[in-house]
């Protein structure tokens, strides 16, 4: 009887008339989402969030039919006016600009790529301090040194909210300047059926996702924070990723923003082999825009990744005029390029996540342009190799800023390649109990089960490779210079 009922119900649901221009996938998604709202406390906020999700989903279904790919032949290099050199900016900034500034960090990321289960920003990175500790200290120094009161906004996701609150709570003196707010929570979608994974609003965390940092614009509006900033007389918003400790407030860029009246500035920097996935700035039909790898026709992906043609990439350090942001949001809302990510869920199903990135907002702003900044403004930690660099003696914290050691002969950092045994932070910490000195290191490759003793120095090119099932212990106090070690070694004498 109930099976028959279900069948009838399904048949009925299928036969629902479609609105003009609305495809069947969209209709069934709306229907499924509609069933969620019954049991929740603040259906208004939830409905607003689902409306945003449905908008993204509808551009996804539309693109399945007609994929909007850029016309590759129309892509041109940016002009010097479109990407300005940092060296050409005013030599310093007016302190008064800081009165109109607010700083925002994207803090929604889990460190899953490094095997972390919590917020990446709560990971200890240097001198016993987490990313968040250092960011909060950077803001404290900025405010004290300039006798100003620049607020710090932390955008968290449902994954990172609790960890963030825990770290912020430790900084009693700074807490009144810090605002945390949640970004949206969207349902993951089964790739085969295009139905939502969650069955109800309180279904498993794993069935939901935070839809990327492009969500910031809507979150600022929905939380009322955008209006609050305007009421406080704030005009400029500096946003960046919380795992990039190089993204400190820069008075020259801020001064340039004030003088040039640009509504949006994107900091870009030289592309290395490690950054080939990053978005780049292009001149398209005479307009500057961000080109992401997802928009590149497959036959041109190699061109896109080449550092010869596209020399710079987006650091995600963005400077936004707050009133202009309000204008864009009031006018037509923030249309952003869709990014589709596929994942395999723990139940083995392939799911998709529809996301957006903050940088693609650029095209909605007047006089938007890039500033080509030194690499020191981009020090992200995406892998344990990045973490090793920052933890080493190559960098020190001075006034909460990461500074490359003056003893280093070159302005560049060594190339570090760690194998599979160093993919997650726990394994990394187990093997790098002590961080070697690296001031004179050019290149390091470590694969297999290698353990570092206290006070090891690495110089030049060092390659250490333990064979499968073998272990190498690098003894305390030793110096390895231009050495290749492999096999199964108990190193006692070198
Ligand atoms: C933000 O999300 C967390 C975790 O989902 C929740 O506990 C908290 O109440 C939310 N905060 C607000 C202001 O909605
Ligand atoms: C570390 O090793 C160097 C030689 O590489 C030695 O001069 C120094 O005394 C050692 N320091 C400690 C703390 O063991």
Coordinates of C-alpha atoms and ligand atoms in Angstrom, one line a residue:
X1 CA 0.0 0.0 0.0
X2 CA 2.7 2.5 1.0
X3 CA 4.8 1.5 -2.0
X4 CA 1.9 2.2 -4.2
X5 CA 1.4 5.5 -2.5
X6 CA 5.1 6.4 -3.0
X7 CA 4.8 5.4 -6.7
X8 CA 1.8 7.6 -7.2
X9 CA 3.5 10.4 -5.3
X10 CA 6.5 10.1 -7.6
X11 CA 4.4 10.0 -10.7
X12 CA 2.5 13.0 -9.5
X13 CA 5.7 14.9 -8.7
X14 CA 7.1 14.1 -12.1
X15 CA 4.1 15.5 -13.8
X16 CA 4.2 18.9 -12.2
X17 CA 4.1 21.5 -14.9
X18 CA 7.5 23.1 -15.6
X19 CA 7.8 26.8 -15.7
X20 CA 8.9 28.2 -19.0
X21 CA 12.7 28.1 -19.2
X22 CA 13.0 25.9 -16.2
X23 CA 14.3 22.5 -16.7
X24 CA 13.3 19.3 -14.9
X25 CA 16.4 19.1 -12.7
X26 CA 15.7 22.6 -11.4
X27 CA 12.1 21.7 -10.7
X28 CA 12.9 18.6 -8.7
X29 CA 15.7 20.5 -6.8
X30 CA 13.2 23.2 -5.8
X31 CA 10.8 20.6 -4.7
X32 CA 13.3 18.8 -2.6
X33 CA 14.6 22.0 -1.0
X34 CA 11.1 23.0 -0.3
X35 CA 10.6 20.0 2.0
X36 CA 13.5 21.2 4.2
X37 CA 12.0 24.3 5.6
X38 CA 9.2 22.8 7.8
X39 CA 11.3 21.9 10.9
X40 CA 13.6 24.9 11.4
X41 CA 13.8 27.8 13.8
X42 CA 14.6 30.7 11.5
X43 CA 13.1 29.7 8.2
X44 CA 13.7 33.2 6.8
X45 CA 17.4 33.1 7.0
X46 CA 17.4 29.5 5.7
X47 CA 15.1 30.4 2.8
X48 CA 17.4 33.3 1.8
X49 CA 20.3 30.9 1.8
X50 CA 18.5 28.3 -0.3
X51 CA 17.5 31.0 -2.7
X52 CA 21.2 31.7 -3.3
X53 CA 21.9 28.0 -3.7
X54 CA 19.1 27.6 -6.2
X55 CA 20.4 30.5 -8.2
X56 CA 23.8 28.8 -8.4
X57 CA 22.2 25.5 -9.2
X58 CA 20.2 27.1 -12.0
X59 CA 23.3 28.4 -13.6
X60 CA 24.8 25.0 -13.3
X61 CA 21.9 23.3 -15.1
X62 CA 21.9 26.0 -17.7
X63 CA 25.7 25.5 -18.3
X64 CA 25.1 21.8 -18.7
X65 CA 23.2 22.6 -21.8
X66 CA 25.2 25.5 -23.1
X67 CA 28.6 25.9 -21.5
X68 CA 29.9 29.4 -21.6
X69 CA 33.5 29.1 -22.5
X70 CA 35.6 32.1 -23.3
X71 CA 36.6 32.9 -26.8
X72 CA 40.3 32.1 -26.5
X73 CA 41.3 34.3 -29.4
X74 CA 39.9 37.4 -27.8
X75 CA 42.1 37.0 -24.7
X76 CA 44.9 39.6 -24.6
X77 CA 47.6 40.5 -22.2
X78 CA 46.7 43.2 -19.7
X79 CA 48.0 46.7 -20.3
X80 CA 50.3 48.5 -17.8
X81 CA 47.2 50.5 -16.7
X82 CA 45.4 47.3 -15.9
X83 CA 48.1 45.9 -13.7
X84 CA 50.2 48.5 -11.9
X85 CA 53.6 47.7 -10.4
X86 CA 53.8 47.8 -6.6
X87 CA 57.0 49.8 -7.0
X88 CA 55.1 52.6 -8.8
X89 CA 52.7 53.2 -5.9
X90 CA 53.0 56.1 -3.5
X91 CA 55.9 55.6 -1.2
X92 CA 53.8 55.7 1.9
X93 CA 50.2 56.2 3.0
X94 CA 48.3 58.6 5.0
X95 CA 47.5 57.2 8.5
X96 CA 44.0 58.7 8.3
X97 CA 43.1 56.2 5.6
X98 CA 43.2 53.5 8.3
X99 CA 40.2 55.1 10.0
X100 CA 38.1 54.1 6.9
X101 CA 39.5 50.6 6.7
X102 CA 38.1 47.2 7.8
X103 CA 40.0 43.9 7.4
X104 CA 38.3 40.6 6.5
X105 CA 39.8 37.1 6.5
X106 CA 38.4 34.1 4.7
X107 CA 38.5 31.6 7.4
X108 CA 36.1 28.9 6.2
X109 CA 38.7 26.5 5.1
X110 CA 39.3 23.1 6.6
X111 CA 42.8 21.8 6.3
X112 CA 41.6 18.6 4.6
X113 CA 44.4 18.7 2.1
X114 CA 46.8 18.5 5.0
X115 CA 44.8 15.8 6.8
X116 CA 43.4 18.2 9.4
X117 CA 39.8 17.8 10.6
X118 CA 39.4 21.3 12.0
X119 CA 39.9 24.9 10.8
X120 CA 43.3 25.3 9.1
X121 CA 43.7 28.7 10.7
X122 CA 43.8 27.0 14.2
X123 CA 46.9 25.1 13.2
X124 CA 50.1 26.1 14.9
X125 CA 52.4 27.5 12.3
X126 CA 55.2 29.5 14.0
X127 CA 56.7 29.9 17.5
X128 CA 53.7 28.0 19.0
X129 CA 51.2 30.5 17.4
X130 CA 48.3 29.6 15.1
X131 CA 47.5 31.5 11.9
X132 CA 44.7 33.2 13.8
X133 CA 46.9 34.2 16.7
X134 CA 49.3 35.8 14.3
X135 CA 46.6 37.6 12.4
X136 CA 45.1 38.9 15.6
X137 CA 48.5 40.1 16.7
X138 CA 49.1 41.8 13.3
X139 CA 45.9 43.7 13.8
X140 CA 46.8 44.6 17.4
X141 CA 50.2 46.0 16.2
X142 CA 48.6 47.9 13.4
X143 CA 46.1 49.5 15.7
X144 CA 48.5 50.3 18.5
X145 CA 51.3 51.7 16.2
X146 CA 48.8 54.0 14.4
X147 CA 46.5 54.7 17.3
X148 CA 43.5 53.6 15.2
X149 CA 40.7 51.0 15.6
X150 CA 40.6 48.9 12.4
X151 CA 38.1 46.1 12.9
X152 CA 38.8 42.5 12.0
X153 CA 36.0 40.4 10.5
X154 CA 36.4 36.6 10.3
X155 CA 34.2 34.8 7.9
X156 CA 33.8 31.2 9.2
X157 CA 32.0 28.2 7.8
X158 CA 30.0 25.7 9.8
X159 CA 33.1 23.6 9.8
X160 CA 35.4 26.2 11.3
X161 CA 33.2 28.3 13.5
X162 CA 33.9 26.5 16.8
X163 CA 37.7 26.4 16.3
X164 CA 37.7 30.0 15.4
X165 CA 35.7 31.1 18.5
X166 CA 38.1 29.0 20.6
X167 CA 41.2 30.8 19.4
X168 CA 39.6 34.3 19.4
X169 CA 38.5 33.8 23.0
X170 CA 42.2 33.6 24.1
X171 CA 42.7 37.2 23.0
X172 CA 40.7 39.0 25.6
X173 CA 42.1 42.4 24.9
X174 CA 41.3 42.2 21.2
X175 CA 37.9 40.6 21.2
X176 CA 35.9 43.8 21.0
X177 CA 37.5 44.5 17.6
X178 CA 36.8 41.1 16.2
X179 CA 33.6 40.0 14.5
X180 CA 33.0 36.5 13.4
X181 CA 30.2 35.6 11.0
X182 CA 29.1 32.5 9.2
X183 CA 29.1 32.0 5.5
X184 CA 26.3 30.0 3.9
X185 CA 25.8 26.2 4.1
X186 CA 24.6 24.7 0.9
X187 CA 23.5 21.1 0.2
X188 CA 25.9 18.9 -1.8
X189 CA 24.2 17.4 -4.9
X190 CA 24.4 13.8 -6.2
X191 CA 26.0 13.9 -9.6
X192 CA 23.9 11.2 -11.1
X193 CA 20.4 12.3 -10.0
X194 CA 21.1 16.0 -9.4
X195 CA 19.1 15.7 -6.1
X196 CA 20.4 17.2 -2.8
X197 CA 22.4 14.8 -0.6
X198 CA 20.8 15.9 2.7
X199 CA 17.4 14.6 3.5
X200 CA 16.7 17.3 6.1
X201 CA 18.2 20.5 7.5
X202 CA 19.9 18.7 10.3
X203 CA 21.2 15.9 8.2
X204 CA 24.9 15.0 8.5
X205 CA 27.5 17.8 8.2
X206 CA 29.1 15.8 5.4
X207 CA 26.1 16.4 3.2
X208 CA 26.6 20.1 3.2
X209 CA 29.4 22.4 2.2
X210 CA 30.4 26.1 2.4
X211 CA 30.2 27.4 -1.1
X212 CA 33.6 29.1 -1.5
X213 CA 34.7 32.6 -0.5
X214 CA 32.7 34.3 -3.2
X215 CA 29.9 33.8 -0.7
X216 CA 31.3 36.7 1.3
X217 CA 29.3 39.4 -0.5
X218 CA 26.0 37.8 0.3
X219 CA 27.0 36.9 3.8
X220 CA 28.0 40.5 4.5
X221 CA 24.6 41.6 3.4
X222 CA 22.6 38.9 5.2
X223 CA 24.4 39.4 8.5
X224 CA 23.8 43.2 8.3
X225 CA 27.6 43.7 8.5
X226 CA 27.8 45.6 5.3
X227 CA 25.4 48.3 6.6
X228 CA 27.1 48.2 9.9
X229 CA 30.5 49.0 8.3
X230 CA 29.0 51.8 6.3
X231 CA 27.4 53.2 9.4
X232 CA 30.8 53.2 11.1
X233 CA 32.2 55.3 8.3
X234 CA 34.3 52.4 6.8
X235 CA 35.0 52.8 3.1
X236 CA 37.6 50.2 2.3
X237 CA 37.6 46.5 2.9
X238 CA 40.8 44.5 2.6
X239 CA 40.1 40.8 2.3
X240 CA 42.4 37.8 2.1
X241 CA 42.8 34.2 3.0
X242 CA 43.6 33.4 6.6
X243 CA 46.3 30.9 5.6
X244 CA 48.3 33.7 3.9
X245 CA 50.2 35.5 6.6
X246 CA 51.9 37.7 4.0
X247 CA 48.5 39.5 3.5
X248 CA 49.1 42.3 6.0
X249 CA 47.6 45.8 5.7
X250 CA 49.7 47.8 3.2
X251 CA 49.6 51.5 3.5
X252 CA 50.9 52.1 -0.1
X253 CA 48.2 50.0 -1.7
X254 CA 45.5 51.6 0.5
X255 CA 46.8 55.1 -0.4
X256 CA 46.7 54.1 -4.1
X257 CA 43.2 52.9 -3.7
X258 CA 42.2 56.2 -2.2
X259 CA 44.0 58.3 -4.8
X260 CA 43.0 56.3 -7.8
X261 CA 39.3 55.9 -6.7
X262 CA 39.5 52.3 -7.9
X263 CA 36.5 50.4 -6.5
X264 CA 38.4 47.1 -6.6
X265 CA 42.0 46.1 -6.5
X266 CA 43.4 42.6 -6.9
X267 CA 46.9 41.9 -5.8
X268 CA 48.7 39.6 -8.2
X269 CA 52.2 38.2 -8.1
X270 CA 54.7 36.3 -10.2
X271 CA 53.6 32.8 -11.1
X272 CA 55.9 29.9 -10.2
X273 CA 55.4 26.3 -11.1
X274 CA 53.5 25.9 -7.8
X275 CA 50.8 28.3 -8.8
X276 CA 49.7 27.0 -12.2
X277 CA 46.2 26.4 -11.0
X278 CA 45.7 30.0 -9.9
X279 CA 43.4 32.5 -11.7
X280 CA 45.1 35.2 -13.8
X281 CA 44.1 38.6 -15.1
X282 CA 43.4 39.1 -18.7
X283 CA 42.3 41.8 -21.1
X284 CA 39.1 40.6 -22.7
X285 CA 37.3 42.9 -25.1
X286 CA 39.2 45.8 -23.6
X287 CA 38.1 45.0 -20.1
X288 CA 40.1 43.5 -17.3
X289 CA 38.8 40.2 -15.9
X290 CA 39.9 37.3 -13.9
X291 CA 40.4 34.1 -15.8
X292 CA 40.0 30.9 -13.8
X293 CA 41.2 27.5 -15.0
X294 CA 37.6 26.2 -15.0
X295 CA 36.7 28.7 -17.8
X296 CA 39.5 27.7 -20.1
X297 CA 38.7 25.5 -23.1
X298 CA 40.4 22.1 -22.4
X299 CA 42.7 22.4 -25.5
X300 CA 44.2 25.6 -23.9
X301 CA 44.7 24.5 -20.4
X302 CA 48.5 24.1 -21.0
X303 CA 48.7 27.7 -22.4
X304 CA 46.8 28.9 -19.3
X305 CA 49.3 27.2 -17.0
X306 CA 52.3 28.5 -18.8
X307 CA 54.1 31.2 -16.9
X308 CA 55.4 32.6 -20.2
X309 CA 52.0 33.8 -21.4
X310 CA 50.3 34.4 -18.1
X311 CA 53.0 35.8 -15.8
X312 CA 51.0 36.6 -12.7
X313 CA 48.2 35.1 -10.7
X314 CA 45.6 36.2 -8.2
X315 CA 46.8 36.1 -4.6
X316 CA 43.2 36.6 -3.4
X317 CA 44.3 39.7 -1.5
X318 CA 41.5 42.0 -2.6
X319 CA 40.7 45.7 -1.8
X320 CA 37.1 46.6 -2.1
X321 CA 35.3 49.9 -1.9
X322 CA 32.5 49.3 0.6
X323 CA 30.0 51.7 -0.8
X324 CA 30.5 50.4 -4.3
X325 CA 29.9 46.9 -3.0
X326 CA 26.6 48.1 -1.5
X327 CA 25.7 49.6 -4.9
X328 CA 26.4 46.3 -6.7
X329 CA 24.5 44.3 -4.2
X330 CA 21.5 46.6 -4.3
X331 CA 21.5 46.8 -8.1
X332 CA 21.5 43.3 -9.4
X333 CA 23.3 41.3 -6.7
X334 CA 26.7 39.8 -7.1
X335 CA 26.8 37.5 -10.2
X336 CA 30.0 35.4 -10.0
X337 CA 31.4 32.7 -12.2
X338 CA 30.3 29.3 -11.2
X339 CA 33.0 26.8 -10.1
X340 CA 31.9 23.2 -10.0
X341 CA 33.8 20.8 -7.8
X342 CA 33.4 17.0 -7.8
X343 CA 34.1 14.9 -4.8
X344 CA 33.6 11.3 -3.8
X345 CA 31.5 11.2 -0.6
X346 CA 32.2 8.6 2.1
X347 CA 29.3 6.5 0.9
X348 CA 31.0 6.2 -2.5
X349 CA 28.7 8.5 -4.4
X350 CA 30.1 11.2 -6.6
X351 CA 28.8 14.6 -5.4
X352 CA 29.1 18.1 -6.8
X353 CA 29.6 21.3 -5.0
X354 CA 28.7 24.6 -6.6
X355 CA 31.1 27.3 -5.5
X356 CA 32.2 30.9 -6.3
X357 CA 35.4 32.8 -5.8
X358 CA 35.6 36.3 -4.4
X359 CA 37.9 37.6 -7.1
X360 CA 35.5 37.1 -10.0
X361 CA 33.5 40.0 -8.5
X362 CA 36.1 42.3 -10.2
X363 CA 34.1 42.8 -13.3
X364 CA 31.2 44.5 -11.4
X365 CA 33.4 47.4 -10.2
X366 CA 34.6 50.6 -11.9
X367 CA 38.3 51.2 -12.4
X368 CA 39.1 47.8 -11.1
X369 CA 42.7 46.8 -11.7
X370 CA 45.5 44.6 -10.5
X371 CA 48.6 45.6 -8.5
X372 CA 51.6 43.4 -9.1
X373 CA 53.0 42.8 -5.6
X374 CA 56.2 41.2 -4.3
X375 CA 56.0 37.5 -3.5
X376 CA 56.3 38.3 0.2
X377 CA 52.6 39.2 0.2
X378 CA 51.7 35.7 -0.8
X379 CA 52.9 33.0 1.7
X380 CA 50.1 30.5 1.7
X381 CA 50.2 27.1 3.5
X382 CA 48.5 24.5 1.3
X383 CA 50.8 21.6 2.0
X384 CA 53.2 20.4 4.7
X385 CA 56.1 21.6 2.4
X386 CA 54.8 25.1 2.8
X387 CA 54.5 24.6 6.5
X388 CA 58.1 23.4 6.8
X389 CA 59.3 26.5 5.0
X390 CA 57.5 28.8 7.4
X391 CA 58.5 26.9 10.5
X392 CA 62.2 26.9 9.5
X393 CA 64.8 29.5 10.3
X394 CA 64.2 31.1 6.8
X395 CA 61.4 33.0 8.4
X396 CA 61.0 34.8 11.7
X397 CA 58.1 36.7 13.2
X398 CA 58.9 40.3 13.7
X399 CA 55.9 42.4 14.9
X400 CA 53.8 39.4 13.9
X401 CA 55.0 39.7 10.3
X402 CA 56.8 36.8 8.7
X403 CA 60.1 38.1 7.5
X404 CA 62.6 36.3 5.3
X405 CA 65.9 36.0 7.1
X406 CA 68.5 38.6 6.1
X407 CA 71.1 35.8 6.1
X408 CA 69.5 34.2 3.1
X409 CA 71.6 35.1 0.0
X410 CA 68.6 34.9 -2.4
X411 CA 65.2 36.6 -2.2
X412 CA 63.6 33.3 -3.2
X413 CA 62.8 30.4 -0.9
X414 CA 64.1 26.8 -1.5
X415 CA 62.0 24.4 -3.5
X416 CA 60.8 21.7 -1.1
X417 CA 59.2 18.4 -2.2
X418 CA 57.9 16.1 0.5
X419 CA 56.6 12.7 -0.5
X420 CA 53.4 10.9 0.5
X421 CA 54.7 10.2 4.1
X422 CA 54.3 13.9 4.7
X423 CA 50.9 14.5 3.3
X424 CA 49.1 15.0 6.6
X425 CA 50.3 17.2 9.5
X426 CA 50.4 14.4 12.1
X427 CA 52.8 12.4 9.9
X428 CA 54.8 15.5 9.2
X429 CA 55.2 16.4 12.8
X430 CA 56.2 12.9 13.7
X431 CA 59.1 12.9 11.2
X432 CA 60.1 16.5 11.5
X433 CA 60.3 16.6 15.3
X434 CA 63.0 19.1 14.8
X435 CA 63.0 21.6 11.9
X436 CA 66.4 21.6 10.1
X437 CA 68.2 24.9 9.4
X438 CA 67.7 25.9 5.8
X439 CA 69.3 29.3 5.2
X440 CA 71.5 28.0 2.5
X441 CA 69.2 25.4 1.0
X442 CA 68.2 25.5 -2.7
X443 CA 66.3 22.3 -3.1
X444 CA 65.1 19.5 -0.8
X445 CA 63.3 16.3 -1.7
X446 CA 62.3 13.9 1.0
X447 CA 60.5 10.6 0.3
X448 CA 59.8 7.6 2.4
X449 CA 60.1 7.3 6.2
X450 CA 62.8 9.8 7.1
X451 CA 63.2 11.2 10.6
X452 CA 65.2 14.3 11.4
X453 CA 67.2 14.7 14.6
X454 CA 67.9 17.9 16.5
X455 CA 70.0 20.7 15.0
X456 CA 70.4 19.3 11.4
X457 CA 71.6 21.8 8.7
X458 CA 70.7 21.4 5.1
X459 CA 72.6 23.2 2.3
X460 CA 72.5 23.3 -1.5
X461 CA 70.5 20.4 -3.0
X462 CA 69.6 17.6 -0.7
X463 CA 67.7 14.5 -1.6
X464 CA 66.8 11.9 1.0
X465 CA 64.9 8.9 -0.1
X466 CA 64.1 5.9 2.1
X467 CA 63.0 2.8 0.2
X468 CA 59.7 1.1 0.9
X469 CA 59.7 -0.5 4.4
X470 CA 63.0 1.2 5.2
X471 CA 63.7 4.1 7.5
X472 CA 66.4 6.8 7.5
X473 CA 67.3 8.7 10.7
X474 CA 69.2 11.9 10.1
X475 CA 71.4 12.1 13.2
X476 CA 71.4 15.1 15.5
X477 CA 73.9 17.9 14.7
X478 CA 74.8 16.8 11.2
X479 CA 75.1 19.0 8.1
X480 CA 74.0 17.7 4.7
X481 CA 75.4 19.7 1.8
X482 CA 74.6 18.6 -1.8
X483 CA 73.9 15.1 -0.7
X484 CA 71.9 12.3 -2.0
X485 CA 70.9 9.7 0.6
X486 CA 68.9 6.7 -0.3
X487 CA 68.0 3.2 0.8
X488 CA 68.0 2.0 4.4
X489 CA 70.5 3.9 6.4
X490 CA 71.3 4.3 10.0
X491 CA 73.4 7.3 9.6
X492 CA 75.9 7.6 12.4
X493 CA 78.8 9.2 10.6
X494 CA 78.7 11.6 7.8
Ligands
LIG1 C1 27.4 29.9 13.0 O1 27.5 28.5 12.8 C2 27.7 27.8 14.0 C3 28.0 26.4 13.6 O2 27.1 25.9 12.6 C4 26.6 28.0 15.0 O3 26.8 27.2 16.1 C5 26.4 29.5 15.3 O4 25.3 29.7 16.1 C6 26.3 30.3 14.0 N1 26.3 31.7 14.3 C7 25.3 32.5 13.9 C8 25.5 33.9 14.4 O5 24.4 32.1 13.3
LIG2 C1 74.4 22.4 16.1 O1 75.3 22.0 15.2 C2 76.4 22.9 14.9 C3 77.2 22.2 13.8 O2 76.5 21.9 12.7 C4 77.1 23.1 16.2 O3 78.1 24.1 15.9 C5 76.2 23.7 17.2 O4 76.9 23.8 18.4 C6 75.0 22.7 17.4 N1 74.0 23.3 18.3 C7 73.4 22.6 19.3 C8 72.4 23.4 20.1 O5 73.6 21.4 19.4

